[in-house]
JSON list of C-alpha atoms in Angstrom, two decimals:
[
{"chain": "A", "resi": 1, "resn": "MET", "atom": "CA", "xyz": [117.69, 124.35, 99.99]},
{"chain": "A", "resi": 2, "resn": "ILE", "atom": "CA", "xyz": [115.01, 123.64, 97.38]},
{"chain": "A", "resi": 3, "resn": "THR", "atom": "CA", "xyz": [114.40, 120.56, 96.85]},
{"chain": "A", "resi": 4, "resn": "PRO", "atom": "CA", "xyz": [113.13, 118.10, 93.36]},
{"chain": "A", "resi": 5, "resn": "ASN", "atom": "CA", "xyz": [109.87, 118.17, 94.01]},
{"chain": "A", "resi": 6, "resn": "PRO", "atom": "CA", "xyz": [108.52, 113.97, 92.75]},
{"chain": "A", "resi": 7, "resn": "ASN", "atom": "CA", "xyz": [105.65, 114.69, 90.99]},
{"chain": "A", "resi": 8, "resn": "LEU", "atom": "CA", "xyz": [107.91, 117.09, 88.31]},
{"chain": "A", "resi": 9, "resn": "GLN", "atom": "CA", "xyz": [109.14, 114.14, 86.45]},
{"chain": "A", "resi": 10, "resn": "VAL", "atom": "CA", "xyz": [106.43, 112.33, 87.22]},
{"chain": "A", "resi": 11, "resn": "LEU", "atom": "CA", "xyz": [104.48, 114.82, 85.20]},
{"chain": "A", "resi": 12, "resn": "GLN", "atom": "CA", "xyz": [107.24, 115.42, 82.36]},
{"chain": "A", "resi": 13, "resn": "ASN", "atom": "CA", "xyz": [107.58, 112.01, 81.72]},
{"chain": "A", "resi": 14, "resn": "ASN", "atom": "CA", "xyz": [104.14, 111.88, 81.26]},
{"chain": "A", "resi": 15, "resn": "LEU", "atom": "CA", "xyz": [103.65, 113.94, 78.73]},
{"chain": "A", "resi": 16, "resn": "ASN", "atom": "CA", "xyz": [104.36, 111.65, 76.03]},
{"chain": "A", "resi": 17, "resn": "LEU", "atom": "CA", "xyz": [101.94, 109.56, 77.20]},
{"chain": "A", "resi": 18, "resn": "PRO", "atom": "CA", "xyz": [97.79, 109.66, 74.31]},
{"chain": "A", "resi": 19, "resn": "LYS", "atom": "CA", "xyz": [95.32, 110.93, 76.06]},
{"chain": "A", "resi": 20, "resn": "LYS", "atom": "CA", "xyz": [91.10, 110.35, 74.76]},
{"chain": "A", "resi": 21, "resn": "GLU", "atom": "CA", "xyz": [88.67, 111.82, 76.25]},
{"chain": "A", "resi": 22, "resn": "LEU", "atom": "CA", "xyz": [86.51, 110.14, 78.41]},
{"chain": "A", "resi": 23, "resn": "ILE", "atom": "CA", "xyz": [82.66, 110.46, 79.92]},
{"chain": "A", "resi": 24, "resn": "LEU", "atom": "CA", "xyz": [83.32, 109.57, 84.32]},
{"chain": "A", "resi": 25, "resn": "GLU", "atom": "CA", "xyz": [80.29, 108.40, 85.84]},
{"chain": "A", "resi": 26, "resn": "VAL", "atom": "CA", "xyz": [80.90, 109.14, 89.98]},
{"chain": "A", "resi": 27, "resn": "GLU", "atom": "CA", "xyz": [77.32, 107.64, 91.84]},
{"chain": "A", "resi": 28, "resn": "LEU", "atom": "CA", "xyz": [78.41, 109.33, 95.09]},
{"chain": "A", "resi": 29, "resn": "ASN", "atom": "CA", "xyz": [76.70, 106.74, 98.17]},
{"chain": "A", "resi": 30, "resn": "GLY", "atom": "CA", "xyz": [77.54, 109.50, 101.51]},
{"chain": "A", "resi": 31, "resn": "LYS", "atom": "CA", "xyz": [81.17, 108.03, 101.33]},
{"chain": "A", "resi": 32, "resn": "MET", "atom": "CA", "xyz": [82.21, 111.05, 100.28]},
{"chain": "A", "resi": 33, "resn": "LYS", "atom": "CA", "xyz": [81.80, 115.20, 100.02]},
{"chain": "A", "resi": 34, "resn": "PHE", "atom": "CA", "xyz": [81.11, 116.21, 95.98]},
{"chain": "A", "resi": 35, "resn": "GLU", "atom": "CA", "xyz": [83.48, 118.40, 95.96]},
{"chain": "A", "resi": 36, "resn": "HIS", "atom": "CA", "xyz": [86.05, 117.19, 98.48]},
{"chain": "A", "resi": 37, "resn": "LEU", "atom": "CA", "xyz": [84.83, 114.42, 95.12]},
{"chain": "A", "resi": 38, "resn": "MET", "atom": "CA", "xyz": [86.33, 117.37, 92.84]},
{"chain": "A", "resi": 39, "resn": "ASN", "atom": "CA", "xyz": [89.11, 118.36, 94.33]},
{"chain": "A", "resi": 40, "resn": "THR", "atom": "CA", "xyz": [91.16, 115.45, 94.79]},
{"chain": "A", "resi": 41, "resn": "ILE", "atom": "CA", "xyz": [90.69, 114.41, 91.13]},
{"chain": "A", "resi": 42, "resn": "TYR", "atom": "CA", "xyz": [92.05, 117.98, 90.21]},
{"chain": "A", "resi": 43, "resn": "ASN", "atom": "CA", "xyz": [94.51, 118.63, 92.99]},
{"chain": "A", "resi": 44, "resn": "GLN", "atom": "CA", "xyz": [96.02, 115.12, 93.63]},
{"chain": "A", "resi": 45, "resn": "PHE", "atom": "CA", "xyz": [95.29, 113.52, 91.05]},
{"chain": "A", "resi": 46, "resn": "GLY", "atom": "CA", "xyz": [96.27, 117.01, 88.05]},
{"chain": "A", "resi": 47, "resn": "ILE", "atom": "CA", "xyz": [93.34, 115.80, 86.12]},
{"chain": "A", "resi": 48, "resn": "CYS", "atom": "CA", "xyz": [91.80, 118.75, 84.29]},
{"chain": "A", "resi": 49, "resn": "HIS", "atom": "CA", "xyz": [87.61, 118.30, 84.90]},
{"chain": "A", "resi": 50, "resn": "ARG", "atom": "CA", "xyz": [84.29, 119.27, 82.91]},
{"chain": "A", "resi": 51, "resn": "VAL", "atom": "CA", "xyz": [80.81, 118.86, 84.98]},
{"chain": "A", "resi": 52, "resn": "LEU", "atom": "CA", "xyz": [77.97, 118.22, 82.44]},
{"chain": "A", "resi": 53, "resn": "SER", "atom": "CA", "xyz": [76.02, 116.88, 84.97]},
{"chain": "A", "resi": 54, "resn": "ALA", "atom": "CA", "xyz": [75.86, 116.79, 89.00]},
{"chain": "A", "resi": 55, "resn": "ASN", "atom": "CA", "xyz": [72.60, 115.66, 90.65]},
{"chain": "A", "resi": 56, "resn": "VAL", "atom": "CA", "xyz": [73.38, 115.42, 94.31]},
{"chain": "A", "resi": 57, "resn": "GLU", "atom": "CA", "xyz": [71.57, 115.79, 96.64]},
{"chain": "A", "resi": 58, "resn": "TYR", "atom": "CA", "xyz": [73.04, 116.69, 100.68]},
{"chain": "A", "resi": 59, "resn": "VAL", "atom": "CA", "xyz": [71.87, 114.62, 103.93]},
{"chain": "A", "resi": 60, "resn": "ASN", "atom": "CA", "xyz": [73.47, 115.64, 107.05]},
{"chain": "A", "resi": 61, "resn": "GLY", "atom": "CA", "xyz": [76.83, 116.83, 104.70]},
{"chain": "A", "resi": 62, "resn": "LEU", "atom": "CA", "xyz": [76.64, 113.71, 102.96]},
{"chain": "A", "resi": 63, "resn": "SER", "atom": "CA", "xyz": [76.14, 113.71, 98.97]},
{"chain": "A", "resi": 64, "resn": "PHE", "atom": "CA", "xyz": [74.67, 111.37, 97.29]},
{"chain": "A", "resi": 65, "resn": "GLY", "atom": "CA", "xyz": [73.86, 111.18, 93.84]},
{"chain": "A", "resi": 66, "resn": "SER", "atom": "CA", "xyz": [75.58, 111.23, 90.12]},
{"chain": "A", "resi": 67, "resn": "VAL", "atom": "CA", "xyz": [78.20, 113.29, 88.56]},
{"chain": "A", "resi": 68, "resn": "GLN", "atom": "CA", "xyz": [78.86, 112.74, 84.93]},
{"chain": "A", "resi": 69, "resn": "LEU", "atom": "CA", "xyz": [82.42, 114.56, 84.69]},
{"chain": "A", "resi": 70, "resn": "TYR", "atom": "CA", "xyz": [84.45, 114.58, 81.18]},
{"chain": "A", "resi": 71, "resn": "ILE", "atom": "CA", "xyz": [88.03, 114.47, 81.34]},
{"chain": "A", "resi": 72, "resn": "ASN", "atom": "CA", "xyz": [90.45, 114.65, 79.28]},
{"chain": "A", "resi": 73, "resn": "VAL", "atom": "CA", "xyz": [93.56, 111.56, 80.15]},
{"chain": "A", "resi": 74, "resn": "ASN", "atom": "CA", "xyz": [96.45, 108.95, 79.48]},
{"chain": "A", "resi": 75, "resn": "SER", "atom": "CA", "xyz": [96.12, 105.73, 80.37]},
{"chain": "A", "resi": 76, "resn": "ASP", "atom": "CA", "xyz": [98.57, 106.12, 83.72]},
{"chain": "A", "resi": 77, "resn": "ASP", "atom": "CA", "xyz": [96.38, 108.72, 85.22]},
{"chain": "A", "resi": 78, "resn": "PHE", "atom": "CA", "xyz": [92.75, 107.29, 84.32]},
{"chain": "A", "resi": 79, "resn": "GLU", "atom": "CA", "xyz": [93.61, 103.94, 86.35]},
{"chain": "A", "resi": 80, "resn": "LYS", "atom": "CA", "xyz": [95.54, 106.13, 89.62]},
{"chain": "A", "resi": 81, "resn": "LEU", "atom": "CA", "xyz": [91.80, 107.46, 89.62]},
{"chain": "A", "resi": 82, "resn": "GLU", "atom": "CA", "xyz": [90.06, 103.98, 88.94]},
{"chain": "A", "resi": 83, "resn": "PHE", "atom": "CA", "xyz": [92.08, 103.17, 91.41]},
{"chain": "A", "resi": 84, "resn": "TYR", "atom": "CA", "xyz": [91.58, 105.30, 94.50]},
{"chain": "A", "resi": 85, "resn": "LEU", "atom": "CA", "xyz": [87.37, 105.07, 92.99]},
{"chain": "A", "resi": 86, "resn": "ASN", "atom": "CA", "xyz": [87.01, 102.18, 93.95]},
{"chain": "A", "resi": 87, "resn": "LYS", "atom": "CA", "xyz": [89.43, 102.21, 97.18]},
{"chain": "A", "resi": 88, "resn": "ASN", "atom": "CA", "xyz": [86.59, 104.91, 98.21]},
{"chain": "A", "resi": 89, "resn": "LYS", "atom": "CA", "xyz": [84.32, 102.03, 97.40]},
{"chain": "A", "resi": 90, "resn": "LEU", "atom": "CA", "xyz": [82.68, 104.69, 94.67]},
{"chain": "A", "resi": 91, "resn": "LEU", "atom": "CA", "xyz": [80.65, 103.34, 91.36]},
{"chain": "A", "resi": 92, "resn": "SER", "atom": "CA", "xyz": [82.13, 104.84, 88.39]},
{"chain": "A", "resi": 93, "resn": "THR", "atom": "CA", "xyz": [81.77, 103.77, 84.78]},
{"chain": "A", "resi": 94, "resn": "THR", "atom": "CA", "xyz": [83.46, 104.92, 81.46]},
{"chain": "A", "resi": 95, "resn": "VAL", "atom": "CA", "xyz": [82.61, 106.10, 78.22]},
{"chain": "A", "resi": 96, "resn": "GLU", "atom": "CA", "xyz": [85.55, 106.87, 75.11]},
{"chain": "A", "resi": 97, "resn": "TYR", "atom": "CA", "xyz": [83.76, 110.64, 74.18]},
{"chain": "A", "resi": 98, "resn": "ILE", "atom": "CA", "xyz": [84.54, 110.72, 70.87]},
{"chain": "A", "resi": 99, "resn": "CYS", "atom": "CA", "xyz": [83.74, 114.16, 68.86]},
{"chain": "A", "resi": 100, "resn": "ARG", "atom": "CA", "xyz": [82.08, 113.78, 65.25]},
{"chain": "A", "resi": 101, "resn": "LYS", "atom": "CA", "xyz": [84.12, 116.28, 63.57]},
{"chain": "A", "resi": 102, "resn": "TYR", "atom": "CA", "xyz": [82.50, 117.92, 59.69]},
{"chain": "A", "resi": 103, "resn": "SER", "atom": "CA", "xyz": [84.55, 119.58, 57.18]}
]
């Protein structure tokens, strides 16, 4: 039996929401591995991202440092991501990315 995917309905609802280009900086404090964070952002939240810079050091398998990500996301998905980061005690800051277009 085929069951409907509830995430598909959520994705369809989010298609009409305006997206913003943001630069997200996350401080890794050893509570979560860098690879796990990147995987979660993409797979759990469906947010495509680009790593702009990463200064990550590994001590006994724990990740420390900071990473800057470029994301294009709507406000609902970003709120969910912010809640996830706060829940996992990862300090993050966000800057809106504005691209100047020349004609």
